[in-house]
Short mmCIF file of C-alpha atoms and ligand atoms in Angstrom, two decimals:
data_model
loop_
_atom_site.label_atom_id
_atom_site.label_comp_id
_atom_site.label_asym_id
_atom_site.label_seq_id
_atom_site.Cartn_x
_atom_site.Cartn_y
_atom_site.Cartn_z
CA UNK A 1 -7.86 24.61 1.84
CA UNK A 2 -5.27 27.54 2.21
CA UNK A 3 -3.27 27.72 -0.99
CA UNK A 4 0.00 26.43 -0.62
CA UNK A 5 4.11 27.97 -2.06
CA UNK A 6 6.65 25.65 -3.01
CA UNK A 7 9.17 25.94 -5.57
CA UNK A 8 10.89 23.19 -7.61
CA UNK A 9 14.84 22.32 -7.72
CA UNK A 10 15.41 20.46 -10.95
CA UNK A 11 14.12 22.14 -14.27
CA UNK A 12 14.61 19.35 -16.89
CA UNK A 13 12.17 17.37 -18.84
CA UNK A 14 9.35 16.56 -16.59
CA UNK A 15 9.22 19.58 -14.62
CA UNK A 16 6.75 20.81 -17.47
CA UNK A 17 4.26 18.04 -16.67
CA UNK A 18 4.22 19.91 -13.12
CA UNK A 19 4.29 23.30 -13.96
CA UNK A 20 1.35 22.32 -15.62
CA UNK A 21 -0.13 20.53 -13.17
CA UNK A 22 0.51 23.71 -10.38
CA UNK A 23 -1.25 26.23 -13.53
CA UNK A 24 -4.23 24.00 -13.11
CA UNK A 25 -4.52 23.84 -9.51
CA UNK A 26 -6.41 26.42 -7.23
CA UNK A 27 -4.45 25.50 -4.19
CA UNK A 28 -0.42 25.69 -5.60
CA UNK A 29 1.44 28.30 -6.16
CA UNK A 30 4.99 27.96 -7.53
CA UNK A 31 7.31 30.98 -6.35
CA UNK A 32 10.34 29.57 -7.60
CA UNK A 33 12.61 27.51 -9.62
CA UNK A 34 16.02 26.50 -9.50
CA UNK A 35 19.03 24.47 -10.89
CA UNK A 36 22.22 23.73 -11.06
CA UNK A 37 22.43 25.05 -14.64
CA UNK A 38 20.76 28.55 -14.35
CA UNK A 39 20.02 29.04 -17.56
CA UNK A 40 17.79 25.84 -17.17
CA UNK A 41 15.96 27.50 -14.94
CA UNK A 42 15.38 30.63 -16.30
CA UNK A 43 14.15 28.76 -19.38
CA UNK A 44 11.00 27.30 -17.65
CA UNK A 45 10.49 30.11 -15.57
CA UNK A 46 9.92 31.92 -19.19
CA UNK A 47 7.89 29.30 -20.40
CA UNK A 48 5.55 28.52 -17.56
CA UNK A 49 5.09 32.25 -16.15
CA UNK A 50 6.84 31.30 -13.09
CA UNK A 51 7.81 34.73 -11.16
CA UNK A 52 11.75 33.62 -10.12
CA UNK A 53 14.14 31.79 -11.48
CA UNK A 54 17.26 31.43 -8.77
CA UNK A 55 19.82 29.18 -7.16
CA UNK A 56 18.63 25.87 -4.97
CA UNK A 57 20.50 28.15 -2.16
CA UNK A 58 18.11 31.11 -2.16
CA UNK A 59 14.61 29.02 -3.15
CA UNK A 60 15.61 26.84 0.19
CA UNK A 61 16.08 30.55 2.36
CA UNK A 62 12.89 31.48 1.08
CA UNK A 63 10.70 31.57 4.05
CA UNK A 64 7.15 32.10 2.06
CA UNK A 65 8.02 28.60 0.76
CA UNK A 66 6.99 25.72 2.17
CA UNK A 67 6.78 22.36 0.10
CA UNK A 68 10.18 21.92 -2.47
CA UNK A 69 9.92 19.45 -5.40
CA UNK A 70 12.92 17.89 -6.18
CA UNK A 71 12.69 17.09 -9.86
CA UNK A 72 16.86 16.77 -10.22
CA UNK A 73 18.30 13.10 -11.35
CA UNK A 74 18.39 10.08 -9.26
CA UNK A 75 21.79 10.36 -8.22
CA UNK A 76 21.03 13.80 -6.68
CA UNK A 77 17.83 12.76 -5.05
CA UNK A 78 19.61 12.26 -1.71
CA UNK A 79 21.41 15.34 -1.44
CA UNK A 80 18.81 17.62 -2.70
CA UNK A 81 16.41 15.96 -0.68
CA UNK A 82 18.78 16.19 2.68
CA UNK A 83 18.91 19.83 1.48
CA UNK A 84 15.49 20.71 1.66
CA UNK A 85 15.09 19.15 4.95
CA UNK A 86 17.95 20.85 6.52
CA UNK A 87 16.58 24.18 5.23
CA UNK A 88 13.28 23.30 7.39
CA UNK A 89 10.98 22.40 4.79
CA UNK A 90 8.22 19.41 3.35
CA UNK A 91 10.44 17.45 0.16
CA UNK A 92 8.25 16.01 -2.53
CA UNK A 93 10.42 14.20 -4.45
CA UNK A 94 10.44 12.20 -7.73
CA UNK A 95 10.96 8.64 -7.85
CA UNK A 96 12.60 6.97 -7.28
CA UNK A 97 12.95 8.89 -4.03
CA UNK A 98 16.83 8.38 -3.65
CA UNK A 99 19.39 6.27 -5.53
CA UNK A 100 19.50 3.93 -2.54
CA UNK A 101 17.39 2.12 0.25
CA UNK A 102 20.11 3.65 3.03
CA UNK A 103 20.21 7.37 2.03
CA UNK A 104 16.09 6.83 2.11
CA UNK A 105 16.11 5.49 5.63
CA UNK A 106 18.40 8.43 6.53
CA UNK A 107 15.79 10.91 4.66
CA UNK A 108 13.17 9.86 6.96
CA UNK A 109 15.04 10.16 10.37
CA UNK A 110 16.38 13.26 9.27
CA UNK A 111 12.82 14.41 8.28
CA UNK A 112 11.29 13.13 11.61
CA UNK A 113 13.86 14.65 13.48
CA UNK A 114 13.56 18.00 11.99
CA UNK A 115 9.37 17.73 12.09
CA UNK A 116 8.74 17.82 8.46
CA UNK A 117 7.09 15.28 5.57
CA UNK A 118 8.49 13.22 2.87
CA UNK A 119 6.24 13.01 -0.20
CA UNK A 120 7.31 10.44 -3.44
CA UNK A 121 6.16 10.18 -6.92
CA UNK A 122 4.66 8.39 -8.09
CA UNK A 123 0.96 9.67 -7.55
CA UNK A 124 -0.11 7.94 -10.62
CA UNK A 125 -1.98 5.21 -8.17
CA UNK A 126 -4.12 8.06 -6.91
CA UNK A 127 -5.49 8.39 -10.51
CA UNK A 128 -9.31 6.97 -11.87
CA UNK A 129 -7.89 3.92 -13.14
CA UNK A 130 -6.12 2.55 -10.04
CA UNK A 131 -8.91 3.95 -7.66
CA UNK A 132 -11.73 1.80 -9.61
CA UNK A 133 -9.41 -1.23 -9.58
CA UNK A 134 -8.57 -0.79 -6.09
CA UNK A 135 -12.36 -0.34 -4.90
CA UNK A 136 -13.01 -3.52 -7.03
CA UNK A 137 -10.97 -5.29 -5.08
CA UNK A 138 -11.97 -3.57 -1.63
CA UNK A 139 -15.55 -4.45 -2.32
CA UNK A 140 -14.15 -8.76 -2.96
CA UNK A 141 -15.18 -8.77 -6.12
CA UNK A 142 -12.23 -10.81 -7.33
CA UNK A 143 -11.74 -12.34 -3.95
CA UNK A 144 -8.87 -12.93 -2.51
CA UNK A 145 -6.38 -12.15 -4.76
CA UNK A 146 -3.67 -14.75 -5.30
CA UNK A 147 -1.33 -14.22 -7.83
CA UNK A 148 -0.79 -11.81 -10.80
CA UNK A 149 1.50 -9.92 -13.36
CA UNK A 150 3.30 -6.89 -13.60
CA UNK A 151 5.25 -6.22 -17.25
CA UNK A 152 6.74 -2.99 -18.24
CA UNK A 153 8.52 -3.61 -21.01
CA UNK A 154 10.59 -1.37 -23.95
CA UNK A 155 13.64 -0.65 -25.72
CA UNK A 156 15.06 2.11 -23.14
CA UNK A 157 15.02 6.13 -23.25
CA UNK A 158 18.11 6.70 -25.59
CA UNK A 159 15.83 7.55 -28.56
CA UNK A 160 13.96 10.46 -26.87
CA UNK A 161 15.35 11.78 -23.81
CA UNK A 162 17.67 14.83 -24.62
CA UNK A 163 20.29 13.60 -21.51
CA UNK A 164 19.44 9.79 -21.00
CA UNK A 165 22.43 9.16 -19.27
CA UNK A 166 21.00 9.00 -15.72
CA UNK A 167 18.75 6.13 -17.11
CA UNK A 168 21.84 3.61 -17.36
CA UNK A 169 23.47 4.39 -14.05
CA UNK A 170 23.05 3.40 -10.78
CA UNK A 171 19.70 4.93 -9.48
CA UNK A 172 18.10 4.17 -13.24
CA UNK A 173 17.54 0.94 -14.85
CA UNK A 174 13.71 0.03 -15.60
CA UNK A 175 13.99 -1.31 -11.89
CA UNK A 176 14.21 1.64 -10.68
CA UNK A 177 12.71 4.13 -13.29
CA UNK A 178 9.76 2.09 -14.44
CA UNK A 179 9.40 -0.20 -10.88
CA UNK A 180 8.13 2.65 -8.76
CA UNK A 181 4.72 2.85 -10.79
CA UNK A 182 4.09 -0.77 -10.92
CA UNK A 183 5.41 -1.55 -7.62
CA UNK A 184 3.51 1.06 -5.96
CA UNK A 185 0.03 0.30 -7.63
CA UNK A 186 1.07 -2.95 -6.55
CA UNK A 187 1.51 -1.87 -2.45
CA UNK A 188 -2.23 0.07 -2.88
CA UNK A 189 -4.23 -2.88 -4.26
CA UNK A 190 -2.61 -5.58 -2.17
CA UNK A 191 -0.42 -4.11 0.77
CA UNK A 192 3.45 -4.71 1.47
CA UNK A 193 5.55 -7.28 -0.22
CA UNK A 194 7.40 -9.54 2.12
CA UNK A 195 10.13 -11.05 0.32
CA UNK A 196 11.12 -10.60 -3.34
CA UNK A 197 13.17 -13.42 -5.88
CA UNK A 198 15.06 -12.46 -9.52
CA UNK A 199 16.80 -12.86 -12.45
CA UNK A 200 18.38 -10.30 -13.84
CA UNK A 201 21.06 -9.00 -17.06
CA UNK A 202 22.12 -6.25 -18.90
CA UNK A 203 20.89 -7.32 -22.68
CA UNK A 204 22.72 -4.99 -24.28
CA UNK A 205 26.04 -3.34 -22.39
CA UNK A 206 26.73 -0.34 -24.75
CA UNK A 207 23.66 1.50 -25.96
CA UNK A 208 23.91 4.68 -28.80
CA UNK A 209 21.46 7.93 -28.25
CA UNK A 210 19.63 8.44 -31.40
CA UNK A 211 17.68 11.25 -29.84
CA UNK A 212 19.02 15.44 -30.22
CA UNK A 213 20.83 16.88 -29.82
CA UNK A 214 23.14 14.16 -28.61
CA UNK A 215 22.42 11.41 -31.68
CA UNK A 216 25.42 9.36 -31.81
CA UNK A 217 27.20 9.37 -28.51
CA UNK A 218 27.74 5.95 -27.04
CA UNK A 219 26.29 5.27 -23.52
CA UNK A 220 28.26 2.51 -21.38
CA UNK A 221 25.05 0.78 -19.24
CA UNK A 222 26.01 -0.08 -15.48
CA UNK A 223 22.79 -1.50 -14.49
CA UNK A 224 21.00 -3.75 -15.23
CA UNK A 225 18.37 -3.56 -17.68
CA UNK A 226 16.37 -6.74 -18.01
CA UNK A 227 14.52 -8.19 -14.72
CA UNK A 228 11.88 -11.17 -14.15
CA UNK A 229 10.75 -10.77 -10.55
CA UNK A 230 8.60 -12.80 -7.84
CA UNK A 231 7.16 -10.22 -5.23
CA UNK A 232 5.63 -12.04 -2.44
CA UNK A 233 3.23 -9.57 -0.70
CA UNK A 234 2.17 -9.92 3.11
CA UNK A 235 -1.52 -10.88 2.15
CA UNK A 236 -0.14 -13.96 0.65
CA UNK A 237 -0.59 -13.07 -3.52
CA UNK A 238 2.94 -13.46 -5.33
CA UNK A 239 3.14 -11.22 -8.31
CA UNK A 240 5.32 -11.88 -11.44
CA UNK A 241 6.73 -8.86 -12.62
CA UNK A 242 8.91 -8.26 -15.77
CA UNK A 243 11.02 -5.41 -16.40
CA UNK A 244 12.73 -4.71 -19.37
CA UNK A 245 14.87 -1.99 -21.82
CA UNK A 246 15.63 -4.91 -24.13
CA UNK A 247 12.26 -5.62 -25.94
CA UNK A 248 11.35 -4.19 -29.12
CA UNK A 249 7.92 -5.38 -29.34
CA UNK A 250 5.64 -7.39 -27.08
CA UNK A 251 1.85 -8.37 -26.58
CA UNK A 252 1.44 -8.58 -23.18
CA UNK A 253 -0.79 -6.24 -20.46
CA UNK A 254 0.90 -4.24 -18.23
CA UNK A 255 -1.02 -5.13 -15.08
CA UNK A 256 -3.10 -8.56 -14.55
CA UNK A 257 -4.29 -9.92 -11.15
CA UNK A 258 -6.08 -12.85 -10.51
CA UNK A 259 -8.37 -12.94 -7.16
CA UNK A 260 -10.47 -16.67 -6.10
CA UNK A 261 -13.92 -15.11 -7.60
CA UNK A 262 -12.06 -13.39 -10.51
CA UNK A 263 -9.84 -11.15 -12.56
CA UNK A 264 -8.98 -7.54 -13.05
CA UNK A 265 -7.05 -6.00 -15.75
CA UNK A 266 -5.28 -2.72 -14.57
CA UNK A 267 -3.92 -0.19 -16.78
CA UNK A 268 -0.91 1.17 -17.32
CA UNK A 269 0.15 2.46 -13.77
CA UNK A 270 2.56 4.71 -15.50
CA UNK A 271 -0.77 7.23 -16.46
CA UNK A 272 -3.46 8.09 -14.15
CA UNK A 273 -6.54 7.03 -16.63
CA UNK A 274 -7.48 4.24 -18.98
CA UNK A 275 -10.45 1.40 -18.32
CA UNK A 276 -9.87 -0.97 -15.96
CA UNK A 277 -11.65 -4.40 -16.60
CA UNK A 278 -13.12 -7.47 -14.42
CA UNK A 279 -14.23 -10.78 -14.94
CA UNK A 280 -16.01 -12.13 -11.60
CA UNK A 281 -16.53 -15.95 -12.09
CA UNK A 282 -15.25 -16.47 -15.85
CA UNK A 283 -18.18 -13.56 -16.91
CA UNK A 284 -17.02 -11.92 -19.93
CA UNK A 285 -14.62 -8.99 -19.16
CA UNK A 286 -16.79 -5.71 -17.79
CA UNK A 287 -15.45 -2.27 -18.15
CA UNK A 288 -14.95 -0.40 -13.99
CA UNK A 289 -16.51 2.85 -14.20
CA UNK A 290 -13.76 5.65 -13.90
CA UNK A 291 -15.42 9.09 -14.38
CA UNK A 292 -16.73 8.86 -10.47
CA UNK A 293 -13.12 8.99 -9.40
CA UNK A 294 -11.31 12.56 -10.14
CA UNK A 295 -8.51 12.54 -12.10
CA UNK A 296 -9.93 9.97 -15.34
CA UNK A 297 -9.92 12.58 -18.16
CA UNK A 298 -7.03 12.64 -20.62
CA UNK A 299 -5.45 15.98 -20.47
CA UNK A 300 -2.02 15.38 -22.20
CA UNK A 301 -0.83 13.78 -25.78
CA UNK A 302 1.93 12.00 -25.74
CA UNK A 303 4.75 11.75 -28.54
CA UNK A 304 3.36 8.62 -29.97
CA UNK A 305 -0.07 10.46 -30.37
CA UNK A 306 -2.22 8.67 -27.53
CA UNK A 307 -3.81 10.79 -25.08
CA UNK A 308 -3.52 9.83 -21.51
CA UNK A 309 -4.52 11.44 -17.97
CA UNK A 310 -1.35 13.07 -16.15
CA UNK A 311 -2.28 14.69 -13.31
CA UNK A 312 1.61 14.13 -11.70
CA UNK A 313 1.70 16.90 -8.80
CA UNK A 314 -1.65 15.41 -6.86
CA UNK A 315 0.56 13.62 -4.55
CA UNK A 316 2.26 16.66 -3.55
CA UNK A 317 -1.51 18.55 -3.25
CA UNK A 318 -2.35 15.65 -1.48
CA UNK A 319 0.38 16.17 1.19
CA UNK A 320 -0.53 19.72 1.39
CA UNK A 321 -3.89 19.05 2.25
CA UNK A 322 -2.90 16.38 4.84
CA UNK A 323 -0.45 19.00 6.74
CA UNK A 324 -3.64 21.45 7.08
CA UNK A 325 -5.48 18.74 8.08
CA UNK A 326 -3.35 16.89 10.28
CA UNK A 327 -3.74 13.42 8.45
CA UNK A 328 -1.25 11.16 6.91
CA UNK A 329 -0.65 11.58 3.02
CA UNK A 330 -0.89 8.70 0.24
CA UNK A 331 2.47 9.19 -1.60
CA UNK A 332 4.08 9.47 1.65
CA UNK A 333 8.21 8.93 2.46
CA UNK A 334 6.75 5.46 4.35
CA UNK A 335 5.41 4.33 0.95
CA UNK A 336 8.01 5.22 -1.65
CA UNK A 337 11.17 3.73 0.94
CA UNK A 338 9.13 0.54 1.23
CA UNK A 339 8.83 0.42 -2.65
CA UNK A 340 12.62 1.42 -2.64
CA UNK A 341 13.38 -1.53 -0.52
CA UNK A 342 11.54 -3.85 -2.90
CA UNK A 343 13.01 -2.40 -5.87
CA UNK A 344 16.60 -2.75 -4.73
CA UNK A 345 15.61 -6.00 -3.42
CA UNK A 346 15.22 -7.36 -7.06
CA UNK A 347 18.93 -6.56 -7.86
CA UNK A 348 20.44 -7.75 -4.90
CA UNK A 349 18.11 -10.96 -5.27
CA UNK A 350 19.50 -11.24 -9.26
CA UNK A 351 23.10 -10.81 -8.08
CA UNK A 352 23.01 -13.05 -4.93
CA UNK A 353 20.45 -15.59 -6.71
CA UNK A 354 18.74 -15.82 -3.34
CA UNK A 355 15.01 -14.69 -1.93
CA UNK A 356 15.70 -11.61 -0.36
CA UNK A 357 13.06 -10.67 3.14
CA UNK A 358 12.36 -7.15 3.31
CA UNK A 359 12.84 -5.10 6.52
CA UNK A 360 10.33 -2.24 5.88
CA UNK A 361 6.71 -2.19 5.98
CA UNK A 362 3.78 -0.12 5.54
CA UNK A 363 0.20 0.51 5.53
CA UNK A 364 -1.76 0.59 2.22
CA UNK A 365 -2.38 4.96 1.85
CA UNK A 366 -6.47 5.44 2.12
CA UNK A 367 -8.19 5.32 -0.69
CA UNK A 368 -8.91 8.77 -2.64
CA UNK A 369 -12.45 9.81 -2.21
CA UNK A 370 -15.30 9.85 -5.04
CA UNK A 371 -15.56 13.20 -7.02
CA UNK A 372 -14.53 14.88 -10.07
CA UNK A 373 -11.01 16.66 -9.32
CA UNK A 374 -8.55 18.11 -6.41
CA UNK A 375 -11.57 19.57 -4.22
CA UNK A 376 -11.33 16.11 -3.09
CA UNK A 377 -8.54 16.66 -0.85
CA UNK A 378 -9.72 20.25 0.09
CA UNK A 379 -12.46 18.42 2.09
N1 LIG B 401 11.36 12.48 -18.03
C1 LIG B 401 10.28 11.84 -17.67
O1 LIG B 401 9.39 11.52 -18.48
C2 LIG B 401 10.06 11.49 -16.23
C3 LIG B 401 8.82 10.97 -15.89
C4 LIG B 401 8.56 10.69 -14.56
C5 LIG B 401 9.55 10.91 -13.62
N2 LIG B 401 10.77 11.38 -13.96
C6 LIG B 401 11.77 11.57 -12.90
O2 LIG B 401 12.00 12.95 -12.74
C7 LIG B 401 13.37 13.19 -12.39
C8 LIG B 401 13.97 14.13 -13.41
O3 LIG B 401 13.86 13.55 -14.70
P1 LIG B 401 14.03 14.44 -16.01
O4 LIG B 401 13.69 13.55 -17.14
O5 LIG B 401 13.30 15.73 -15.84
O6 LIG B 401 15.62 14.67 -15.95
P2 LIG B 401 16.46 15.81 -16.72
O7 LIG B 401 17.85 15.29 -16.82
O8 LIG B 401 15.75 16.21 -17.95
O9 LIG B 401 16.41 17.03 -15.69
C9 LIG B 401 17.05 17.03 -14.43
C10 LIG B 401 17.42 18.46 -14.08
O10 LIG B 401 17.95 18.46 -12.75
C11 LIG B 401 19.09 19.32 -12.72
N3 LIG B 401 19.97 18.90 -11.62
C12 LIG B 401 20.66 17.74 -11.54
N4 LIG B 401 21.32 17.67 -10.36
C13 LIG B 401 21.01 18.81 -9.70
C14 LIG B 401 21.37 19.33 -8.43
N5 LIG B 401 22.17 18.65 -7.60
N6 LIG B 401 20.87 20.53 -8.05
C15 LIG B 401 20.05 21.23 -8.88
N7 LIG B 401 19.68 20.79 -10.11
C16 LIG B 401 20.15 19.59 -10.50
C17 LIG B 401 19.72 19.18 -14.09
O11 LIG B 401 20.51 20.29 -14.42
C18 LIG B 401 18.49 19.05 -14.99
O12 LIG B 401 18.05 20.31 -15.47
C19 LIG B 401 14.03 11.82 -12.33
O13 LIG B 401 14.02 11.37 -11.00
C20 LIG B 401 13.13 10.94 -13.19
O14 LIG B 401 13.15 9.60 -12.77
C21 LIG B 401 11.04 11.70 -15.25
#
């Protein structure tokens, strides 16, 4: 695989994970970085050894470039996005991939019309974990699955993100923020969702940051921030999924589906790694092997201590490869506007109090093949 150049508009918190991420590959090299702050910028730029730290204007003239991340906030996805396809080249974006269903559907024509791709995190289903579980189920050896659970719950981002407001407006929520991972793993293992039902309230409507350097300062939430959810995929499994900033403490698995022959516990989609389990036929619960799928080892600690596998930036090498190669990518713009659809879905369901039918589908992204790390895509 030729090495590829891309540079990366948005320079806040997580653009660290993928700085990292582009150190460790073979095949991506980051020219640039950008954002609207410069001194933002320059700062990881510093820190990560990256040669130029500019303006979004000059990364997007820069013709050796060819793939731009867009790691700004939601509410900028769209326009950033739009940006980097009007300057002629592939978008990556985080998720969720815009604020809205509408300025997704836009991204795409404009993308097809102008004869580039549309990549969207999250890549986390592309990790060990998810690949075992998803082979699991490939192989029937849960069946046909039939129903299941989702649940990402917490007590919001207040008390650690430096500039959490983006979390409580539209385009955040744990809808939106946390929904992409589950929903997502979700649309690998099982295919498209059909038509989606909810609840859904805002549990607390004023929240206070207790993280720095902000501590203090009052947040007013516009979105909601509690949601219990029916997704009804196309294969005909329903999946109850629970999202919530309003819990202080639960007990319950983040991923549980149940198939005719048996079970499967799937970690937490928000990490590439952890040990999936099964149960075929009431047996007792069986670890899936994960170290013959590439990307299982934990490479990053987290602030609560645990270590975890984050290998965020594969979906974008994954793209890469499938541009040399003329193939379609996993984390493609298809994928993430179909998750989009479902994800807005849940609100408009909770508002209206109705089922809502989705108008997007798509197929499930190919499975990633056995081996130990990105040579896989190389191939
Ligand atoms: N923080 C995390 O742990 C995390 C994890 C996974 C995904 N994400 C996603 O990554 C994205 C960024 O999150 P973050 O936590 O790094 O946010 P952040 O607020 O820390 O950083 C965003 C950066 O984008 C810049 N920016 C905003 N609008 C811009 C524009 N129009 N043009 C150029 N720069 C602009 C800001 O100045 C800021 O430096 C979000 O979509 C979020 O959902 C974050």
């Amino acid at each position: 695989m030729q090495p590829i150049t891309i540079g990366i508009i948005g320079c806040g918190v997580i653009s660290d994970v993928y700085l990292k991420g582009a150190r460790r590959s073979d095949y991506i090299n980051v020219k640039s970085v950008a954002d609207m702050h410069s001194e933002a910028a320059a700062a990881k730029a510093a820190e990560h050894g990256v040669i130029a730290a500019t303006s979004p204007e000059v990364l997007l003239a820069d013709p050796d470039i060819s793939i731009v991340i867009n790691l700004t906030v939601p509410l900028a996805h769209a326009t950033v996005n739009r940006a980097i396809v009007a300057a002629g080249k592939h978008v990556y974006a985080e998720k969720p991939l815009c604020a809205s269903f509408a300025e997704a559907q836009e991204l795409l024509a404009l993308a097809a019309k102008a004869g580039v791709r549309v990549g969207g995190a999250p890549d986390t289903f592309m990790g060990a974990s998810h690949q075992a579980g998803r082979r699991a189920i490939d192989e029937g050896r849960i069946g046909k699955v039939i129903a299941g659970a989702a649940t990402v719950l917490g007590h919001g981002m207040e008390h650690w993100h430096p500039n959490p407001d983006f979390f409580f407006i539209k385009g955040g929520g744990p809808v939106l923020d946390f929904g992409p991972y589950y929903v997502t793993d979700l649309v690998q293992l099982l295919g498209p969702v059909d038509r989606v039902a909810a609840e859904t309230t805002i549990g607390n409507p004023v929240r206070t940051i207790t993280s720095q350097p902000r501590a203090g300062e009052k947040l007013k939430v516009e979105i909601e921030t509690t949601a219990t959810a029916l997704l009804s995929f196309v294969s005909g499994a329903t999946i109850a999924l629970t999202a919530s900033w309003d819990v202080w403490k639960n007990k319950r698995l983040p991923f549980e589906l149940y198939g005719v022959d048996g079970s499967l516990l799937v970690p937490d989609p928000n990490f590439f790694g952890g040990t999936p389990e099964i149960s075929e036929k009431g047996a007792d619960w069986a670890a899936l092997d994960i170290t013959v799928h590439p990307f299982h080892a934990a490479n990053r600690t987290l602030r609560d201590g645990r270590e975890v596998a984050d290998y965020r930036i594969i979906g974008l090498l994954d793209m890469a490869a499938a541009i040399q190669q003329n193939r379609p990518h996993r984390a493609s713009g298809q994928l993430s506007t179909h998750v989009l659809e479902v994800l807005e879905a849940i609100g408009t369901a909770g508002t209206e109090k109705r089922w809502v039918d989705l108008t997007t589908t798509c197929e499930r992204p190919a499975a990633v093949p056995l081996g130990a790390g990105e040579e896989v895509f190389a191939a």
